[in-house]
Amino acid sequence: MTLPARDRPRGVASRLAPFGTTIFAEMSALAVATGSVNLGQGFPEDPGPALLRSAASAAIEEGDNQYPPGIGVAALLEAVAAHQLAEHGLAYDPAREILVTAGATEAIASAVLGLCEPGDEVVMLEPSYDSYAAVVAMAGAVRVPVRLAYDEAAGRWVLPPGALEAAVTERTRLVLVNSPHNPTGKVLDGDERAEVAGVCCRHDLVCVTDEVYEHLVFDGRRHVPLATLPGMRDRTVTISSAGKSFSVTGWKVGWACAPADLLAGVRSAKQFLTYVTPAPLQRAVAVGLAVTHDLVDPLRDELRANRDLLAKGLAGVGLAVRDAEGTYFLTVDLSPVTGEDGATFCRALPARCGVVAVPCSVFYGDPDGGRSLVRFAFCKRRATIEEAVDRLGRWRP
Ligand code: PMP
Ligand code: GLN
């Protein structure tokens, strides 16, 4: 029972209190305070592509500094439509089926707030990116986790067959999927994508799919958007982020593509959150999207090489490394070297060897979830990864 307003203590509302301060803020502050190598928060260290930086500066200098249209700047809406068509054969009408948002975070929040009633259930993969649970709580909806499992024999994270189906009830409103997946680095394979699509189609559900790492998949894998599967285009909200594709995480330019009726829900929430997304940055992202592969292909190769170096270093100190198929991240299981839980380990690691990582428990709803797992980000300069590997190697648990 919530107390009457005048009897409640000042401060955070009860529906947000359980989420505290995000782990990324906590761990980045710890990295600065201890002079540690920050493999916690997933942001690249380079300044971002010169092409985008000069396009943004030019847009500012040319005076593109007032509110743009609520749905987004025409050049970016058209560039997103062209990208979806050229990459995946998906046709979206830029006037009615694409919405520019303040990063993927706002697109996810707007989808949940704009499409759910209080009490609706949102089925999501677990572990899940930290904003999902918080925004479901803000909407007064109910989070229903479906756990990914690690298949030791196959050496990969898997969506256990039937698990998604079992989570659906008559109150399910959305299925919120993320592939390539943060924090595991997993990419849904063909059978798993078919399973997601099958569940959504059989139960007539809306799918919200967070595909921010769409261009960051390794070892010859290909990202296949869920919206391309039979029966899915007209029930799917697909979310992307320039932050990830073009290494400009601080710009917070994202977008959602969806059929007009679903996009109307997303737009209705977005207009009262930020109203619009900065105009000059939208113009610059449109310039980047026209040459997506010139920008992302070298980035993907660098990331893969960083992943391999980091994985080798972590395995060298005895940690059980779980291979990343995509994204900025890989996870390790601590149990071969320590009985400590991930949160204790991560809080102690800066003092032990000057490296910061993130405990995976924060991506689970239940306090014991992901207890022995830790996430390391490899979207850093090569020299940073080398330094981290060196420090970890000198420590040796
Ligand atoms: N979804 C996932 C899976 C992420 O890892 C992130 C953060 N990097 C986001 C969404 C948020 O993206 P943005 O910074 O564009 O809001
Ligand atoms: N997505 C980034 C990560 O997972 C961080 C985003 C944030 O700090 N909210 O590390």
Short mmCIF file of C-alpha atoms and ligand atoms in Angstrom, two decimals:
data_model
loop_
_atom_site.label_atom_id
_atom_site.label_comp_id
_atom_site.label_asym_id
_atom_site.label_seq_id
_atom_site.Cartn_x
_atom_site.Cartn_y
_atom_site.Cartn_z
CA MET A 1 0.00 0.00 0.00
CA THR A 2 1.38 3.40 -0.94
CA LEU A 3 1.08 6.01 1.83
CA PRO A 4 -0.86 9.23 1.15
CA ALA A 5 1.37 11.79 -0.61
CA ARG A 6 1.83 14.03 2.42
CA ASP A 7 2.99 11.09 4.59
CA ARG A 8 5.60 9.77 2.20
CA PRO A 9 9.28 10.73 2.58
CA ARG A 10 10.76 13.06 -0.04
CA GLY A 11 12.68 11.49 -2.86
CA VAL A 12 12.42 8.85 -5.53
CA ALA A 13 8.96 7.43 -6.33
CA SER A 14 8.49 3.83 -5.23
CA ARG A 15 8.22 2.47 -8.75
CA LEU A 16 11.73 3.78 -9.57
CA ALA A 17 13.41 3.36 -6.17
CA PRO A 18 14.43 -0.28 -6.81
CA PHE A 19 16.57 0.75 -9.77
CA GLY A 20 18.99 3.04 -7.89
CA THR A 21 21.80 4.68 -9.90
CA THR A 22 22.71 2.92 -13.14
CA ILE A 23 25.68 0.61 -12.92
CA PHE A 24 27.30 2.44 -15.84
CA ALA A 25 27.40 5.74 -13.97
CA GLU A 26 28.67 4.03 -10.83
CA MET A 27 31.43 2.10 -12.57
CA SER A 28 32.57 4.97 -14.82
CA ALA A 29 32.88 7.17 -11.72
CA LEU A 30 34.88 4.40 -10.01
CA ALA A 31 37.18 4.16 -13.06
CA VAL A 32 37.89 7.91 -12.90
CA ALA A 33 38.36 7.92 -9.12
CA THR A 34 40.82 5.00 -9.20
CA GLY A 35 42.59 5.76 -12.50
CA SER A 36 41.43 2.39 -13.81
CA VAL A 37 41.05 1.20 -17.38
CA ASN A 38 37.32 1.49 -18.00
CA LEU A 39 35.97 -1.66 -19.65
CA GLY A 40 32.64 -1.07 -17.88
CA GLN A 41 30.46 1.41 -19.74
CA GLY A 42 30.13 0.71 -23.46
CA PHE A 43 31.37 3.82 -25.22
CA PRO A 44 34.18 4.12 -27.77
CA GLU A 45 37.17 6.34 -27.00
CA ASP A 46 37.79 7.79 -30.47
CA PRO A 47 36.23 11.16 -31.35
CA GLY A 48 33.83 9.72 -33.94
CA PRO A 49 33.98 9.86 -37.76
CA ALA A 50 35.33 13.16 -39.16
CA LEU A 51 32.56 13.11 -41.77
CA LEU A 52 29.87 13.21 -39.09
CA ARG A 53 31.66 15.77 -36.95
CA SER A 54 32.09 18.20 -39.82
CA ALA A 55 28.51 17.66 -41.02
CA ALA A 56 27.21 18.46 -37.51
CA SER A 57 29.42 21.56 -37.21
CA ALA A 58 28.31 22.75 -40.65
CA ALA A 59 24.64 22.27 -39.74
CA ILE A 60 25.14 24.34 -36.58
CA GLU A 61 27.05 27.07 -38.42
CA GLU A 62 24.39 27.18 -41.12
CA GLY A 63 21.86 27.95 -38.41
CA ASP A 64 19.95 24.67 -38.22
CA ASN A 65 19.40 25.31 -34.53
CA GLN A 66 15.65 25.47 -33.92
CA TYR A 67 13.07 22.76 -33.25
CA PRO A 68 12.98 20.31 -36.15
CA PRO A 69 9.74 18.49 -37.07
CA GLY A 70 8.53 16.15 -34.32
CA ILE A 71 9.00 12.97 -36.36
CA GLY A 72 12.52 13.95 -37.43
CA VAL A 73 14.43 15.89 -40.06
CA ALA A 74 13.32 14.86 -43.58
CA ALA A 75 16.88 14.06 -44.70
CA LEU A 76 17.32 11.56 -41.85
CA LEU A 77 13.88 9.98 -42.28
CA GLU A 78 14.67 9.45 -45.95
CA ALA A 79 18.15 8.12 -45.18
CA VAL A 80 16.71 5.60 -42.68
CA ALA A 81 14.11 4.47 -45.24
CA ALA A 82 16.82 4.04 -47.90
CA HIS A 83 19.02 2.12 -45.44
CA GLN A 84 16.25 -0.32 -44.45
CA LEU A 85 15.37 -0.93 -48.09
CA ALA A 86 18.93 -1.37 -49.32
CA GLU A 87 20.13 -3.51 -46.40
CA HIS A 88 17.07 -5.65 -45.75
CA GLY A 89 14.46 -5.08 -48.45
CA LEU A 90 12.18 -3.49 -45.85
CA ALA A 91 10.08 -0.59 -47.19
CA TYR A 92 9.00 2.10 -44.71
CA ASP A 93 7.18 5.32 -45.53
CA PRO A 94 9.34 8.13 -44.11
CA ALA A 95 6.28 10.29 -43.43
CA ARG A 96 4.32 7.73 -41.38
CA GLU A 97 6.49 4.78 -40.44
CA ILE A 98 9.77 6.20 -39.13
CA LEU A 99 10.37 8.27 -35.99
CA VAL A 100 13.66 9.83 -34.89
CA THR A 101 14.22 9.62 -31.12
CA ALA A 102 16.71 10.75 -28.48
CA GLY A 103 18.76 7.58 -28.78
CA ALA A 104 17.44 4.06 -28.72
CA THR A 105 16.69 4.57 -25.03
CA GLU A 106 13.90 7.00 -25.82
CA ALA A 107 12.57 4.80 -28.61
CA ILE A 108 12.32 1.85 -26.21
CA ALA A 109 10.73 4.01 -23.50
CA SER A 110 8.26 5.51 -25.98
CA ALA A 111 7.32 2.10 -27.35
CA VAL A 112 6.58 0.74 -23.89
CA LEU A 113 4.85 3.90 -22.60
CA GLY A 114 2.96 4.47 -25.83
CA LEU A 115 1.78 0.92 -26.46
CA CYS A 116 1.13 -0.57 -22.99
CA GLU A 117 -1.67 -0.11 -20.48
CA PRO A 118 -0.88 -0.46 -16.75
CA GLY A 119 -0.89 -4.16 -15.87
CA ASP A 120 0.06 -5.34 -19.37
CA GLU A 121 2.84 -7.88 -19.47
CA VAL A 122 6.07 -7.27 -21.38
CA VAL A 123 7.99 -10.44 -22.15
CA MET A 124 11.74 -9.82 -22.48
CA LEU A 125 14.95 -11.78 -22.75
CA GLU A 126 16.98 -11.94 -19.54
CA PRO A 127 19.66 -10.75 -18.93
CA SER A 128 18.31 -7.50 -20.37
CA TYR A 129 19.64 -4.01 -20.93
CA ASP A 130 19.07 -2.04 -17.75
CA SER A 131 16.58 0.52 -19.07
CA TYR A 132 14.00 -2.12 -20.04
CA ALA A 133 12.90 -3.05 -16.52
CA ALA A 134 12.88 0.60 -15.41
CA VAL A 135 10.72 1.77 -18.29
CA VAL A 136 8.29 -1.13 -17.86
CA ALA A 137 7.96 -0.02 -14.23
CA MET A 138 7.39 3.62 -15.32
CA ALA A 139 4.57 2.41 -17.56
CA GLY A 140 3.01 0.46 -14.68
CA ALA A 141 3.41 -2.67 -16.80
CA VAL A 142 4.77 -6.01 -15.66
CA ARG A 143 8.12 -7.46 -16.70
CA VAL A 144 8.12 -11.14 -17.62
CA PRO A 145 11.68 -12.42 -18.09
CA VAL A 146 12.69 -15.30 -20.35
CA ARG A 147 16.17 -16.43 -19.44
CA LEU A 148 18.86 -17.03 -21.99
CA ALA A 149 20.98 -20.05 -21.04
CA TYR A 150 24.63 -20.76 -21.69
CA ASP A 151 25.13 -24.01 -23.58
CA GLU A 152 28.60 -25.18 -22.51
CA ALA A 153 28.79 -27.89 -25.18
CA ALA A 154 27.90 -25.52 -28.00
CA GLY A 155 29.93 -22.71 -26.42
CA ARG A 156 27.15 -20.18 -26.91
CA TRP A 157 24.24 -18.43 -25.27
CA VAL A 158 20.90 -19.88 -26.38
CA LEU A 159 17.21 -19.07 -26.16
CA PRO A 160 15.88 -22.34 -24.74
CA PRO A 161 13.27 -23.76 -27.15
CA GLY A 162 9.73 -23.25 -25.84
CA ALA A 163 10.76 -20.73 -23.15
CA LEU A 164 9.26 -17.74 -24.92
CA GLU A 165 6.02 -19.57 -25.67
CA ALA A 166 5.72 -20.57 -22.01
CA ALA A 167 6.02 -16.94 -20.88
CA VAL A 168 3.03 -15.69 -22.91
CA THR A 169 -0.30 -15.20 -21.13
CA GLU A 170 -3.53 -13.45 -22.06
CA ARG A 171 -2.07 -10.28 -20.48
CA THR A 172 1.02 -10.23 -22.73
CA ARG A 173 1.16 -7.00 -24.72
CA LEU A 174 4.71 -6.81 -26.06
CA VAL A 175 7.63 -9.10 -26.72
CA LEU A 176 10.79 -7.01 -26.26
CA VAL A 177 13.78 -8.61 -27.96
CA ASN A 178 17.40 -7.50 -28.26
CA SER A 179 19.78 -8.99 -30.83
CA PRO A 180 22.74 -8.57 -31.06
CA HIS A 181 22.34 -8.77 -27.32
CA ASN A 182 23.71 -6.67 -24.49
CA PRO A 183 25.28 -7.93 -22.19
CA THR A 184 25.95 -11.43 -23.61
CA GLY A 185 27.09 -10.53 -27.14
CA LYS A 186 24.68 -13.18 -28.42
CA VAL A 187 23.13 -12.96 -31.89
CA LEU A 188 19.83 -14.83 -32.31
CA ASP A 189 20.30 -17.67 -34.82
CA GLY A 190 17.79 -18.66 -37.50
CA ASP A 191 15.87 -21.12 -35.31
CA GLU A 192 15.66 -18.62 -32.46
CA ARG A 193 14.44 -15.85 -34.77
CA ALA A 194 11.82 -18.23 -36.14
CA GLU A 195 10.76 -19.04 -32.58
CA VAL A 196 10.32 -15.35 -31.71
CA ALA A 197 8.35 -14.75 -34.90
CA GLY A 198 6.24 -17.89 -34.37
CA VAL A 199 5.26 -16.84 -30.84
CA CYS A 200 4.44 -13.26 -31.92
CA CYS A 201 2.34 -14.42 -34.90
CA ARG A 202 0.52 -17.26 -33.09
CA HIS A 203 -0.48 -14.98 -30.21
CA ASP A 204 -0.95 -11.85 -32.31
CA LEU A 205 1.63 -9.90 -30.29
CA VAL A 206 3.58 -6.74 -30.98
CA CYS A 207 7.35 -7.22 -31.14
CA VAL A 208 9.67 -4.41 -30.07
CA THR A 209 13.16 -5.27 -31.23
CA ASP A 210 16.24 -3.41 -30.08
CA GLU A 211 18.77 -3.84 -32.89
CA VAL A 212 21.23 -1.09 -31.93
CA TYR A 213 24.21 -3.38 -32.62
CA GLU A 214 22.83 -4.36 -36.05
CA HIS A 215 26.11 -3.60 -37.84
CA LEU A 216 28.38 -5.00 -35.13
CA VAL A 217 28.28 -8.77 -35.73
CA PHE A 218 31.44 -10.81 -36.17
CA ASP A 219 32.95 -13.84 -37.87
CA GLY A 220 30.86 -13.72 -41.03
CA ARG A 221 27.51 -13.71 -39.22
CA ARG A 222 24.77 -11.53 -40.64
CA HIS A 223 22.24 -9.54 -38.69
CA VAL A 224 18.72 -10.44 -39.79
CA PRO A 225 16.06 -8.00 -38.51
CA LEU A 226 13.02 -9.71 -36.98
CA ALA A 227 10.81 -7.49 -39.17
CA THR A 228 12.02 -9.43 -42.25
CA LEU A 229 10.48 -12.72 -41.06
CA PRO A 230 7.10 -13.77 -42.50
CA GLY A 231 4.22 -12.09 -40.68
CA MET A 232 6.51 -9.78 -38.68
CA ARG A 233 6.83 -6.48 -40.55
CA ASP A 234 3.34 -5.36 -39.61
CA ARG A 235 3.67 -6.21 -35.92
CA THR A 236 7.24 -5.06 -35.26
CA VAL A 237 8.81 -1.87 -33.95
CA THR A 238 12.50 -1.96 -34.94
CA ILE A 239 14.88 0.28 -32.99
CA SER A 240 18.33 1.49 -34.08
CA SER A 241 20.95 3.93 -32.81
CA ALA A 242 23.52 6.09 -34.58
CA GLY A 243 25.45 6.00 -31.31
CA LYS A 244 26.44 2.38 -31.88
CA SER A 245 26.62 2.26 -35.67
CA PHE A 246 28.77 5.39 -35.96
CA SER A 247 30.56 5.50 -32.58
CA VAL A 248 28.85 8.70 -31.42
CA THR A 249 27.13 7.45 -28.28
CA GLY A 250 26.93 10.97 -26.80
CA TRP A 251 24.80 12.24 -29.68
CA LYS A 252 21.76 10.22 -28.66
CA VAL A 253 20.21 9.95 -32.10
CA GLY A 254 18.10 6.83 -32.60
CA TRP A 255 15.04 5.83 -34.58
CA ALA A 256 12.12 3.45 -34.71
CA CYS A 257 10.61 1.89 -37.83
CA ALA A 258 7.11 0.41 -37.53
CA PRO A 259 3.75 0.19 -39.28
CA ALA A 260 1.87 3.49 -38.95
CA ASP A 261 -0.59 2.36 -36.26
CA LEU A 262 2.17 1.13 -33.94
CA LEU A 263 4.41 4.08 -34.70
CA ALA A 264 1.55 6.39 -33.66
CA GLY A 265 1.77 4.89 -30.16
CA VAL A 266 5.53 5.39 -30.01
CA ARG A 267 5.22 8.95 -31.33
CA SER A 268 2.51 9.87 -28.86
CA ALA A 269 4.88 9.17 -25.95
CA LYS A 270 8.02 10.60 -27.60
CA GLN A 271 6.38 13.97 -28.23
CA PHE A 272 5.94 14.48 -24.47
CA LEU A 273 9.33 13.12 -23.45
CA THR A 274 11.84 15.15 -25.48
CA TYR A 275 9.41 16.44 -28.15
CA VAL A 276 12.24 16.48 -30.72
CA THR A 277 15.83 15.29 -31.19
CA PRO A 278 18.63 17.86 -31.96
CA ALA A 279 18.38 19.02 -35.59
CA PRO A 280 22.08 19.41 -36.51
CA LEU A 281 22.92 15.95 -35.22
CA GLN A 282 20.07 14.43 -37.24
CA ARG A 283 21.43 16.07 -40.37
CA ALA A 284 24.89 14.70 -39.70
CA VAL A 285 23.60 11.17 -39.07
CA ALA A 286 21.78 11.32 -42.42
CA VAL A 287 25.16 12.01 -44.07
CA GLY A 288 26.66 9.01 -42.25
CA LEU A 289 23.83 6.65 -43.20
CA ALA A 290 24.47 7.31 -46.88
CA VAL A 291 27.92 5.71 -46.46
CA THR A 292 27.14 3.30 -43.63
CA HIS A 293 29.52 0.56 -44.70
CA ASP A 294 32.49 2.87 -45.20
CA LEU A 295 32.10 3.76 -41.53
CA VAL A 296 30.99 0.51 -39.87
CA ASP A 297 33.03 -2.09 -41.74
CA PRO A 298 36.41 -0.93 -40.36
CA LEU A 299 34.83 -0.47 -36.92
CA ARG A 300 33.55 -4.04 -36.94
CA ASP A 301 37.00 -5.37 -37.84
CA GLU A 302 38.63 -3.38 -35.05
CA LEU A 303 36.03 -4.59 -32.56
CA ARG A 304 36.55 -8.22 -33.56
CA ALA A 305 40.32 -7.91 -33.09
CA ASN A 306 39.79 -6.24 -29.70
CA ARG A 307 37.38 -8.98 -28.68
CA ASP A 308 39.95 -11.65 -29.52
CA LEU A 309 42.75 -9.92 -27.62
CA LEU A 310 40.59 -9.34 -24.55
CA ALA A 311 39.18 -12.88 -24.61
CA LYS A 312 42.70 -14.29 -24.71
CA GLY A 313 43.83 -12.10 -21.82
CA LEU A 314 40.82 -13.01 -19.68
CA ALA A 315 41.17 -16.72 -20.44
CA GLY A 316 44.87 -16.38 -19.56
CA VAL A 317 43.97 -15.53 -15.95
CA GLY A 318 41.66 -18.53 -15.74
CA LEU A 319 38.28 -16.87 -16.27
CA ALA A 320 35.73 -18.79 -18.34
CA VAL A 321 35.20 -16.55 -21.37
CA ARG A 322 31.93 -16.69 -23.27
CA ASP A 323 32.48 -15.75 -26.87
CA ALA A 324 30.75 -12.64 -28.20
CA GLU A 325 29.08 -13.06 -31.58
CA GLY A 326 28.43 -9.31 -31.84
CA THR A 327 28.11 -6.01 -29.87
CA TYR A 328 30.67 -4.18 -27.72
CA PHE A 329 30.70 -6.80 -24.95
CA LEU A 330 31.75 -10.22 -23.79
CA THR A 331 30.93 -12.00 -20.54
CA VAL A 332 33.05 -14.18 -18.29
CA ASP A 333 32.11 -16.67 -15.62
CA LEU A 334 34.13 -16.09 -12.47
CA SER A 335 33.51 -19.48 -10.90
CA PRO A 336 36.75 -21.18 -12.08
CA VAL A 337 38.79 -18.57 -10.18
CA THR A 338 36.66 -17.26 -7.31
CA GLY A 339 33.44 -17.83 -5.41
CA GLU A 340 32.90 -14.07 -5.23
CA ASP A 341 29.79 -12.69 -6.83
CA GLY A 342 30.17 -10.37 -9.82
CA ALA A 343 29.25 -7.21 -7.91
CA THR A 344 31.86 -7.85 -5.19
CA PHE A 345 34.44 -8.78 -7.81
CA CYS A 346 33.79 -5.64 -9.89
CA ARG A 347 33.94 -3.34 -6.88
CA ALA A 348 37.29 -4.89 -5.87
CA LEU A 349 38.88 -5.13 -9.33
CA PRO A 350 40.05 -1.47 -9.58
CA ALA A 351 42.06 -1.81 -6.34
CA ARG A 352 43.38 -5.23 -7.34
CA CYS A 353 44.57 -4.38 -10.81
CA GLY A 354 43.16 -1.08 -12.08
CA VAL A 355 40.46 -2.44 -14.40
CA VAL A 356 36.73 -1.71 -14.32
CA ALA A 357 34.03 -4.13 -15.54
CA VAL A 358 30.30 -4.50 -14.90
CA PRO A 359 28.53 -7.27 -12.94
CA CYS A 360 25.86 -9.02 -15.01
CA SER A 361 23.55 -9.31 -11.99
CA VAL A 362 22.30 -5.79 -12.77
CA PHE A 363 20.77 -7.15 -15.98
CA TYR A 364 18.60 -9.65 -14.06
CA GLY A 365 15.41 -9.07 -12.07
CA ASP A 366 16.19 -11.68 -9.46
CA PRO A 367 19.09 -10.89 -7.08
CA ASP A 368 20.75 -14.25 -7.75
CA GLY A 369 20.57 -13.98 -11.57
CA GLY A 370 23.93 -13.82 -13.32
CA ARG A 371 25.65 -13.97 -9.93
CA SER A 372 29.01 -15.23 -11.20
CA LEU A 373 29.00 -13.32 -14.50
CA VAL A 374 30.89 -10.14 -15.38
CA ARG A 375 30.71 -8.06 -18.56
CA PHE A 376 33.76 -6.47 -20.19
CA ALA A 377 33.47 -3.85 -22.97
CA PHE A 378 35.94 -4.08 -25.87
CA CYS A 379 34.78 -0.98 -27.81
CA LYS A 380 37.95 0.82 -26.71
CA ARG A 381 41.25 1.78 -28.34
CA ARG A 382 43.59 -1.10 -29.01
CA ALA A 383 46.11 0.36 -26.53
CA THR A 384 43.43 0.45 -23.83
CA ILE A 385 42.61 -3.23 -24.33
CA GLU A 386 46.34 -4.06 -24.30
CA GLU A 387 46.78 -2.12 -21.05
CA ALA A 388 43.80 -3.90 -19.46
CA VAL A 389 45.11 -7.31 -20.53
CA ASP A 390 48.54 -6.43 -19.16
CA ARG A 391 47.11 -5.30 -15.81
CA LEU A 392 44.91 -8.38 -15.53
CA GLY A 393 47.90 -10.58 -16.38
CA ARG A 394 50.08 -8.97 -13.70
CA TRP A 395 47.33 -9.47 -11.11
CA ARG A 396 46.52 -13.17 -11.63
CA PRO A 397 43.83 -14.25 -9.15
N1 PMP B 1 19.87 -0.82 -26.22
C1 PMP B 1 20.99 -1.50 -25.96
C2 PMP B 1 20.98 -2.99 -26.06
C3 PMP B 1 22.14 -0.82 -25.57
O1 PMP B 1 23.26 -1.48 -25.30
C4 PMP B 1 22.08 0.58 -25.45
C5 PMP B 1 23.25 1.37 -24.93
N2 PMP B 1 24.27 1.40 -25.49
C6 PMP B 1 20.92 1.24 -25.78
C7 PMP B 1 19.82 0.52 -26.13
C8 PMP B 1 20.81 2.73 -25.69
O2 PMP B 1 21.17 3.33 -26.87
P1 PMP B 1 21.20 4.93 -27.02
O3 PMP B 1 22.49 5.41 -26.42
O4 PMP B 1 21.09 5.17 -28.48
O5 PMP B 1 20.03 5.47 -26.26
N1 GLN B 2 24.76 0.90 -23.46
C1 GLN B 2 25.94 1.16 -22.73
C2 GLN B 2 26.37 -0.08 -21.97
O1 GLN B 2 25.63 -1.04 -21.91
C3 GLN B 2 25.86 2.27 -21.74
C4 GLN B 2 24.69 3.15 -21.79
C5 GLN B 2 24.49 3.90 -20.51
O2 GLN B 2 25.43 4.30 -19.86
N2 GLN B 2 23.25 4.03 -20.15
O3 GLN B 2 27.42 -0.05 -21.43
#
